[in-house]
Amino acid sequence: MADYELMFIVDPRLSDEETVAVSDEYKELITSLGATVTKEESWGKRRLAYEINKLNEGHYVLFHVDVTGDNPFVEIERRMHQNEKVLRYLTVRMDEGRLRRRAPIVAPAPTAAVEPRPEAAEAE
């Protein structure tokens, strides 16, 4: 099982009902592709870091998704890319960092003592 976070920014000119409809549409798509939305957070309208399509703010939505089997995000991201209501999206796999932290840390091999070069000794 893999844990993912899917963050997307919805056009702020949409009403709250339309924003919820976009969010529900993607939640249904995720479940139809075999994944599970474990948590949904609506962060509301927030200022964007930079202007997108002459807009300075957007409605932020975050999904926590558990995936078993095939990765559904290829299809989800394709549909988000085509949807004009979604300004930006980002998918991050959350369990990879935990896997890397569990790997043993290998210390570098000790190096031999370095002798000073004769030219350096003469220059002093």
PDB file of C-alpha atoms in Angstrom, residues 38-121:
ATOM      1  CA  THR A  38      -8.688   8.584   3.574  1.00  0.00           C
ATOM      2  CA  LYS A  39      -8.857  12.281   4.381  1.00  0.00           C
ATOM      3  CA  GLU A  40     -10.032  15.407   2.579  1.00  0.00           C
ATOM      4  CA  GLU A  41      -9.072  18.917   3.633  1.00  0.00           C
ATOM      5  CA  SER A  42     -10.458  22.109   2.153  1.00  0.00           C
ATOM      6  CA  TRP A  43      -8.096  24.954   2.997  1.00  0.00           C
ATOM      7  CA  GLY A  44     -10.364  27.620   1.521  1.00  0.00           C
ATOM      8  CA  LYS A  45      -9.236  30.578  -0.542  1.00  0.00           C
ATOM      9  CA  ARG A  46      -5.596  31.495  -0.129  1.00  0.00           C
ATOM     10  CA  ARG A  47      -3.214  33.845  -1.833  1.00  0.00           C
ATOM     11  CA  LEU A  48      -1.117  32.253  -4.583  1.00  0.00           C
ATOM     12  CA  ALA A  49       2.666  32.483  -4.549  1.00  0.00           C
ATOM     13  CA  TYR A  50       2.521  33.874  -8.085  1.00  0.00           C
ATOM     14  CA  GLU A  51      -0.177  34.980 -10.490  1.00  0.00           C
ATOM     15  CA  ILE A  52      -1.878  32.254 -12.537  1.00  0.00           C
ATOM     16  CA  ASN A  53      -4.153  33.298 -15.419  1.00  0.00           C
ATOM     17  CA  LYS A  54      -4.356  36.821 -13.915  1.00  0.00           C
ATOM     18  CA  LEU A  55      -5.619  35.370 -10.602  1.00  0.00           C
ATOM     19  CA  ASN A  56      -3.959  36.104  -7.259  1.00  0.00           C
ATOM     20  CA  GLU A  57      -5.810  33.558  -5.125  1.00  0.00           C
ATOM     21  CA  GLY A  58      -7.238  30.061  -5.391  1.00  0.00           C
ATOM     22  CA  HIS A  59      -9.260  27.520  -3.430  1.00  0.00           C
ATOM     23  CA  TYR A  60      -6.899  24.848  -2.068  1.00  0.00           C
ATOM     24  CA  VAL A  61      -8.016  21.212  -1.641  1.00  0.00           C
ATOM     25  CA  LEU A  62      -5.886  18.375  -0.228  1.00  0.00           C
ATOM     26  CA  PHE A  63      -6.622  14.639  -0.490  1.00  0.00           C
ATOM     27  CA  HIS A  64      -4.785  11.906   1.414  1.00  0.00           C
ATOM     28  CA  VAL A  65      -4.992   8.807  -0.782  1.00  0.00           C
ATOM     29  CA  ASP A  66      -4.131   5.151  -0.100  1.00  0.00           C
ATOM     30  CA  VAL A  67      -3.322   3.150  -3.223  1.00  0.00           C
ATOM     31  CA  THR A  68      -3.240  -0.620  -3.479  1.00  0.00           C
ATOM     32  CA  GLY A  69      -2.399  -2.036  -6.873  1.00  0.00           C
ATOM     33  CA  ASP A  70      -1.953   0.095  -9.960  1.00  0.00           C
ATOM     34  CA  ASN A  71      -1.153   3.805  -9.711  1.00  0.00           C
ATOM     35  CA  PRO A  72      -4.310   5.781 -10.643  1.00  0.00           C
ATOM     36  CA  PHE A  73      -2.608   9.184 -10.780  1.00  0.00           C
ATOM     37  CA  VAL A  74      -1.737   9.065 -14.467  1.00  0.00           C
ATOM     38  CA  GLU A  75      -5.447   9.239 -15.332  1.00  0.00           C
ATOM     39  CA  ILE A  76      -6.270  11.669 -12.506  1.00  0.00           C
ATOM     40  CA  GLU A  77      -3.530  14.106 -13.500  1.00  0.00           C
ATOM     41  CA  ARG A  78      -4.519  13.833 -17.171  1.00  0.00           C
ATOM     42  CA  ARG A  79      -8.063  14.874 -16.312  1.00  0.00           C
ATOM     43  CA  MET A  80      -6.898  17.671 -14.018  1.00  0.00           C
ATOM     44  CA  HIS A  81      -4.672  19.002 -16.775  1.00  0.00           C
ATOM     45  CA  GLN A  82      -7.691  19.170 -19.120  1.00  0.00           C
ATOM     46  CA  ASN A  83     -10.028  20.770 -16.551  1.00  0.00           C
ATOM     47  CA  GLU A  84     -10.054  24.583 -16.799  1.00  0.00           C
ATOM     48  CA  LYS A  85     -11.431  24.846 -13.247  1.00  0.00           C
ATOM     49  CA  VAL A  86      -8.203  23.392 -11.797  1.00  0.00           C
ATOM     50  CA  LEU A  87      -5.368  25.940 -11.835  1.00  0.00           C
ATOM     51  CA  ARG A  88      -2.569  23.688 -10.539  1.00  0.00           C
ATOM     52  CA  TYR A  89      -2.143  20.224  -8.990  1.00  0.00           C
ATOM     53  CA  LEU A  90       0.617  18.270  -7.297  1.00  0.00           C
ATOM     54  CA  THR A  91       0.848  14.603  -6.332  1.00  0.00           C
ATOM     55  CA  VAL A  92       3.410  13.517  -3.740  1.00  0.00           C
ATOM     56  CA  ARG A  93       4.147   9.983  -2.573  1.00  0.00           C
ATOM     57  CA  MET A  94       4.458  10.213   1.196  1.00  0.00           C
ATOM     58  CA  ASP A  95       5.778   6.786   2.184  1.00  0.00           C
ATOM     59  CA  GLU A  96       8.981   6.985   0.110  1.00  0.00           C
ATOM     60  CA  GLY A  97      10.733   9.185   2.675  1.00  0.00           C
ATOM     61  CA  ARG A  98       9.953   6.700   5.403  1.00  0.00           C
ATOM     62  CA  LEU A  99      11.419   3.895   3.304  1.00  0.00           C
ATOM     63  CA  ARG A 100      14.625   5.855   2.719  1.00  0.00           C
ATOM     64  CA  ARG A 101      15.010   6.680   6.417  1.00  0.00           C
ATOM     65  CA  ARG A 102      14.861   2.985   7.296  1.00  0.00           C
ATOM     66  CA  ALA A 103      17.766   2.113   5.011  1.00  0.00           C
ATOM     67  CA  PRO A 104      21.035   1.580   6.899  1.00  0.00           C
ATOM     68  CA  ILE A 105      23.511   4.401   6.703  1.00  0.00           C
ATOM     69  CA  VAL A 106      26.874   3.213   5.470  1.00  0.00           C
ATOM     70  CA  ALA A 107      29.873   5.133   6.773  1.00  0.00           C
ATOM     71  CA  PRO A 108      32.528   6.028   4.220  1.00  0.00           C
ATOM     72  CA  ALA A 109      35.687   3.953   4.247  1.00  0.00           C
ATOM     73  CA  PRO A 110      38.563   5.514   6.204  1.00  0.00           C
ATOM     74  CA  THR A 111      41.045   7.306   3.995  1.00  0.00           C
ATOM     75  CA  ALA A 112      44.793   7.058   4.257  1.00  0.00           C
ATOM     76  CA  ALA A 113      46.662   9.949   5.871  1.00  0.00           C
ATOM     77  CA  VAL A 114      47.667  12.517   3.291  1.00  0.00           C
ATOM     78  CA  GLU A 115      51.311  13.525   3.321  1.00  0.00           C
ATOM     79  CA  PRO A 116      52.021  17.219   2.624  1.00  0.00           C
ATOM     80  CA  ARG A 117      53.501  17.855  -0.783  1.00  0.00           C
ATOM     81  CA  PRO A 118      57.157  18.845  -0.811  1.00  0.00           C
ATOM     82  CA  GLU A 119      56.427  22.021  -2.805  1.00  0.00           C
ATOM     83  CA  ALA A 120      54.066  23.236  -0.085  1.00  0.00           C
ATOM     84  CA  ALA A 121      56.729  22.769   2.594  1.00  0.00           C
TER      85      ALA A 121
END
